[in-house]
Backbone as JSON Lines, residues from 0, in Angstrom:
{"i":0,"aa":"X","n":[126.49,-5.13,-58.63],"ca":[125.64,-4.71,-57.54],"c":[124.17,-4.74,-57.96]}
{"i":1,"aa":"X","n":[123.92,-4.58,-59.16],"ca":[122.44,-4.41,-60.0],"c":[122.01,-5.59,-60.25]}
{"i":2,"aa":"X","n":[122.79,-6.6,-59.84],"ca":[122.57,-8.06,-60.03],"c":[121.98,-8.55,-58.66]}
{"i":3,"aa":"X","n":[122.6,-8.33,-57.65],"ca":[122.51,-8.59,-56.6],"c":[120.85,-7.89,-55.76]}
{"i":4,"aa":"X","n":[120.75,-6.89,-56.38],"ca":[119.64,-6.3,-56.03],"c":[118.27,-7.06,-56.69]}
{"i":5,"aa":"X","n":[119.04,-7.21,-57.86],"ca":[117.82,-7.58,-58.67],"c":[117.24,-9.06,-58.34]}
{"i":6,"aa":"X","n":[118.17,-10.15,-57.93],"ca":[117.71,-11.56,-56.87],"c":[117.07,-11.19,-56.22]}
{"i":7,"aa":"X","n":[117.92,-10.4,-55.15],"ca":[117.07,-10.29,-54.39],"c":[115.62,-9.8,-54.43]}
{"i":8,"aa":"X","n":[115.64,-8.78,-55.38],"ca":[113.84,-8.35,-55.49],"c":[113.19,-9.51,-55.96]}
{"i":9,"aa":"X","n":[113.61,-10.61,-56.59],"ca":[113.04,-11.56,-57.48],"c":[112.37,-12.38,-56.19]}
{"i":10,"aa":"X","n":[113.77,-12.84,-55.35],"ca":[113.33,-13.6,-54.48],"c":[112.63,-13.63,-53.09]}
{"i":11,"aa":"X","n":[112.39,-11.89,-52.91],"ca":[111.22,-11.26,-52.36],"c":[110.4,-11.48,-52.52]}
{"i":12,"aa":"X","n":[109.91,-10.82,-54.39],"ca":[108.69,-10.98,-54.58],"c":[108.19,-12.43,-54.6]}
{"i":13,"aa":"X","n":[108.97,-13.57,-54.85],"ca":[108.56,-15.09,-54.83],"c":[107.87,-15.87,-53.58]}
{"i":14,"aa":"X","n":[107.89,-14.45,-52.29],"ca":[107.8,-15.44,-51.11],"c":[106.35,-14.38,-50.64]}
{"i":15,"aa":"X","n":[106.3,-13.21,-50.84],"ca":[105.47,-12.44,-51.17],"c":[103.95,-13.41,-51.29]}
{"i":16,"aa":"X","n":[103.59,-13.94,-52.42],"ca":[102.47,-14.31,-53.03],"c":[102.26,-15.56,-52.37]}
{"i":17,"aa":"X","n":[100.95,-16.08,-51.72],"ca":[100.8,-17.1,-50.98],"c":[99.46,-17.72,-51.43]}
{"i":18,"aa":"X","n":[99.67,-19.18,-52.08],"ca":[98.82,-19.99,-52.77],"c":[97.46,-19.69,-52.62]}
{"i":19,"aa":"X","n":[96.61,-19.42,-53.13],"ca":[94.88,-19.22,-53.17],"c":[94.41,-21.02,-52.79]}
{"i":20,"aa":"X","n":[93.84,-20.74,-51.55],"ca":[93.12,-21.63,-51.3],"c":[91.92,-22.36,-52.43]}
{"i":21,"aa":"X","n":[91.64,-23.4,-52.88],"ca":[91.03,-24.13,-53.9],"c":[89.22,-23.33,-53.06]}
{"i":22,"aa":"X","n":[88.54,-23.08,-54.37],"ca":[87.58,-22.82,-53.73],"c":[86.14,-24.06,-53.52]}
{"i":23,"aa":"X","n":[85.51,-23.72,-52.38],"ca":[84.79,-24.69,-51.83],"c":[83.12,-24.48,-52.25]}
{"i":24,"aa":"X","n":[82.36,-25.05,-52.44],"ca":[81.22,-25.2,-52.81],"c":[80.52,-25.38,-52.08]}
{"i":25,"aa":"X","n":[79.29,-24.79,-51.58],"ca":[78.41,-24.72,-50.28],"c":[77.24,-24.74,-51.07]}
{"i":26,"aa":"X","n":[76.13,-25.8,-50.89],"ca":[74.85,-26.2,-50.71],"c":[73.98,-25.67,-50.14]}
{"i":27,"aa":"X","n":[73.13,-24.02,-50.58],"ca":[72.33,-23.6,-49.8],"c":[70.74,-23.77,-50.33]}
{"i":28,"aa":"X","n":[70.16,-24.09,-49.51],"ca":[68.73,-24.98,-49.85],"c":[67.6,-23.51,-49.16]}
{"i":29,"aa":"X","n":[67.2,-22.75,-50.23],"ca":[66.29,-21.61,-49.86],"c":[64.82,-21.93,-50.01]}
{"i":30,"aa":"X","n":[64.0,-22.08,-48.8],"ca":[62.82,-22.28,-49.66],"c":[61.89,-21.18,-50.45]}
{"i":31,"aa":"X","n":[60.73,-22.08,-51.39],"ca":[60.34,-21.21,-52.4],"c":[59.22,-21.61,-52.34]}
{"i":32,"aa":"X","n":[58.36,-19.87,-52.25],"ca":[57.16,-20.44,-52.04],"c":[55.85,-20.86,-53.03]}
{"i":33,"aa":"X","n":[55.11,-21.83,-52.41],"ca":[55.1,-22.4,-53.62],"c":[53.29,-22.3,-53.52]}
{"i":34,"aa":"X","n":[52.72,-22.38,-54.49],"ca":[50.88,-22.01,-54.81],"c":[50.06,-23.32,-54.19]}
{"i":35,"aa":"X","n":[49.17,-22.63,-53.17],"ca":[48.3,-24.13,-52.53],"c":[47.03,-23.57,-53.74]}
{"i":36,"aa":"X","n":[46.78,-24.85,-53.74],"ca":[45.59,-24.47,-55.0],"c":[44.66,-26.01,-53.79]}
{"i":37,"aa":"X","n":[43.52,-25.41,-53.27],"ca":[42.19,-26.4,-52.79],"c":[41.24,-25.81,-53.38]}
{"i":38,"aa":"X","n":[40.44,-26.94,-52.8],"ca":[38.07,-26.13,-53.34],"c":[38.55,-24.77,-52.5]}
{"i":39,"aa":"X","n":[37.48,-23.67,-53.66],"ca":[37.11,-22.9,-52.84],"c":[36.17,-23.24,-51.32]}
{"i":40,"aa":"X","n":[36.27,-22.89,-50.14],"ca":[35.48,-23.66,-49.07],"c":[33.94,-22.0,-49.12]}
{"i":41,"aa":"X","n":[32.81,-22.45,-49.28],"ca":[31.81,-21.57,-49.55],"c":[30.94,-21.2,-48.27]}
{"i":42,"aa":"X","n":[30.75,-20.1,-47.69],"ca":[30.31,-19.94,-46.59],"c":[28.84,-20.62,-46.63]}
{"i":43,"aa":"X","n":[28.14,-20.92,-45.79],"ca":[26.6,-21.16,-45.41],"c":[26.11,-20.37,-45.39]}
{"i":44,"aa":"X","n":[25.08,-20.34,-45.14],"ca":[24.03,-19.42,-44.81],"c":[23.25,-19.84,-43.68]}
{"i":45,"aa":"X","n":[23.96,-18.83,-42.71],"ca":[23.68,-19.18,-40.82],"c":[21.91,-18.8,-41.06]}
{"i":46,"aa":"X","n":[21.56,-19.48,-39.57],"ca":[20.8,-19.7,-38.8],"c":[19.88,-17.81,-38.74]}
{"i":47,"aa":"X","n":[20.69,-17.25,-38.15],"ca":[20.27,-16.16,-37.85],"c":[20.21,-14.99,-38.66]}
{"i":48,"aa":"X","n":[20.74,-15.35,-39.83],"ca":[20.63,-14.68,-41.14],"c":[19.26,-14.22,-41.4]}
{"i":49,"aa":"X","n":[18.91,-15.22,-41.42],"ca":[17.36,-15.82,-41.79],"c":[16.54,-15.4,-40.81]}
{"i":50,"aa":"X","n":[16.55,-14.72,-40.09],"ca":[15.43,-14.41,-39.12],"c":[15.01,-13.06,-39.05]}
{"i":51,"aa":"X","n":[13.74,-13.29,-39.43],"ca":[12.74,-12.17,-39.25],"c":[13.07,-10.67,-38.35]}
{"i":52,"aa":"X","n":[13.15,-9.88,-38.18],"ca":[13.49,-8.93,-37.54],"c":[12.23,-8.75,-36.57]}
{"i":53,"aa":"X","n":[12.3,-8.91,-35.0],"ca":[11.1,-8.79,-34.17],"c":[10.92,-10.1,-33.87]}
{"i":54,"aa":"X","n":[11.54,-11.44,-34.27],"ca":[11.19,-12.61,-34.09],"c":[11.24,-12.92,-32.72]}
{"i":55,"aa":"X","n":[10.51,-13.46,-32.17],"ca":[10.16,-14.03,-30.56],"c":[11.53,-14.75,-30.41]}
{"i":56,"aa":"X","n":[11.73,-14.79,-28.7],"ca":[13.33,-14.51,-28.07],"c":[13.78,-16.47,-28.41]}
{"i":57,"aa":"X","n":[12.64,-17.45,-28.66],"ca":[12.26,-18.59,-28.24],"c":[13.12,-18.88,-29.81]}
{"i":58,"aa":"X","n":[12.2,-18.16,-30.73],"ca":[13.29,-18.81,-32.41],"c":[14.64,-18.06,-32.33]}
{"i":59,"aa":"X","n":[14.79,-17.33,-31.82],"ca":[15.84,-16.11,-31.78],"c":[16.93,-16.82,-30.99]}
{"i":60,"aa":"X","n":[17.04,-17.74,-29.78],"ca":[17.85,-18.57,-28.99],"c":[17.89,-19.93,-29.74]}
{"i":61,"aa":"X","n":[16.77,-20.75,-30.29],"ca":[17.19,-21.71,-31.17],"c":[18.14,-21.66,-32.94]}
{"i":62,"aa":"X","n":[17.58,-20.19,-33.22],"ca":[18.33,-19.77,-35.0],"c":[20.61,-19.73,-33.88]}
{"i":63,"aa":"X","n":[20.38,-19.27,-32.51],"ca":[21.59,-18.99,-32.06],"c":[22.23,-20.14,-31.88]}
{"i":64,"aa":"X","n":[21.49,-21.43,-30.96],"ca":[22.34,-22.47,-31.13],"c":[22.74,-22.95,-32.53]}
{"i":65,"aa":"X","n":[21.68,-23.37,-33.39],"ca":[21.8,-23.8,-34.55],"c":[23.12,-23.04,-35.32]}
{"i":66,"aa":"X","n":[23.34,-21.64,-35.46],"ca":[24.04,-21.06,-36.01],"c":[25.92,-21.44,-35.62]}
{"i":67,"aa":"X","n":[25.52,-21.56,-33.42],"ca":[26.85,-21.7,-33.39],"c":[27.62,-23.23,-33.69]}
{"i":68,"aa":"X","n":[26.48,-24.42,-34.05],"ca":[27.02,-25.71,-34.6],"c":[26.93,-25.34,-36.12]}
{"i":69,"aa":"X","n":[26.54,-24.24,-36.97],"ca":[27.1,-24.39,-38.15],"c":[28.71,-23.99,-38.37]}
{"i":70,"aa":"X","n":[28.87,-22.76,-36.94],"ca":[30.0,-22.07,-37.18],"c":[31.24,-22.8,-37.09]}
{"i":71,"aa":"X","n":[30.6,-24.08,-35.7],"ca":[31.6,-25.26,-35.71],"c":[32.35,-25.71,-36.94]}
{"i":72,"aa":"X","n":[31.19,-26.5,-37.36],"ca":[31.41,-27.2,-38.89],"c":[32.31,-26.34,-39.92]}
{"i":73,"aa":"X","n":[32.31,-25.07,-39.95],"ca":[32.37,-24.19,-40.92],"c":[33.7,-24.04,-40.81]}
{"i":74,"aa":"X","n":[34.22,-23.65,-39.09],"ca":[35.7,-23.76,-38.82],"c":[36.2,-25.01,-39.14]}
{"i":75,"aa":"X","n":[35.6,-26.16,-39.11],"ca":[36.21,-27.25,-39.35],"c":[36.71,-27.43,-40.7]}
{"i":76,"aa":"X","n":[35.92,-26.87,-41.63],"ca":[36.36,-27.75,-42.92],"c":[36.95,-26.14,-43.67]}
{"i":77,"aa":"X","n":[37.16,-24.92,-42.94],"ca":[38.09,-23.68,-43.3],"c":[39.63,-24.23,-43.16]}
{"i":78,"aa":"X","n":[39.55,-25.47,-41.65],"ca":[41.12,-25.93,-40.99],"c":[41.84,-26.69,-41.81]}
{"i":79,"aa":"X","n":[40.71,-27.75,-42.28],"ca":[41.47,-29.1,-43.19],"c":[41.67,-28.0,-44.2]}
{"i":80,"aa":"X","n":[40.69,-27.43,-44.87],"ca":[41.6,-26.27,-46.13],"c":[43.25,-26.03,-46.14]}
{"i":81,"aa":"X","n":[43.29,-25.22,-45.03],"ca":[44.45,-24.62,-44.54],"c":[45.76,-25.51,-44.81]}
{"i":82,"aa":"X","n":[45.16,-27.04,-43.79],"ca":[46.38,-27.75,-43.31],"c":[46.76,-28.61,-44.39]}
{"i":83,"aa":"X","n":[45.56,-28.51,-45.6],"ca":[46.13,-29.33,-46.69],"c":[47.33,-28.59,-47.29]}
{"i":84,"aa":"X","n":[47.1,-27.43,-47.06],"ca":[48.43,-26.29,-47.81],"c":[49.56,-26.59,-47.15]}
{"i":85,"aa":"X","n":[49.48,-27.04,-45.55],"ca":[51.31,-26.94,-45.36],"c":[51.78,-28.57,-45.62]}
């Protein structure tokens, strides 16, 4: 009878345990961030910097245009900076 029991536990436990799937290898691509190195880009020295305190409204509206085509320029070559980094 101790025989009979004992198959049988054998051939329990044999059906019990179910093969481990082979394991699979997955490709994960994280990015890393990485150092933009450009010129330092150096501010100007605006238009209106430079102006006298009390200066007549006449240099005071020309130092303003002048200043806002430096600010142009200034954004311009802050952008190419930038976009050389991405």
């Amino acid at each position: 009878m101790n025989r009979v029991i004992l198959v049988g536990v054998l051939l329990l436990a044999g059906c019990g345990e179910t093969p481990r799937p082979a394991p699979v290898y997955v490709e994960v691509k994280v990015p890393v961030p990485v150092p933009c190195k450009t010129a330092e880009v150096s501010k100007p020295a605006f238009a209106v910097d430079q102006l006298k305190i009390g200066a007549p409204i006449d240099q005071q509206m020309r130092a303003l245009r002048a200043e806002r085509h430096q600010r142009i320029g200034y954004e311009k070559v802050l952008e190419s900076a930038i976009n050389a980094c991405e």
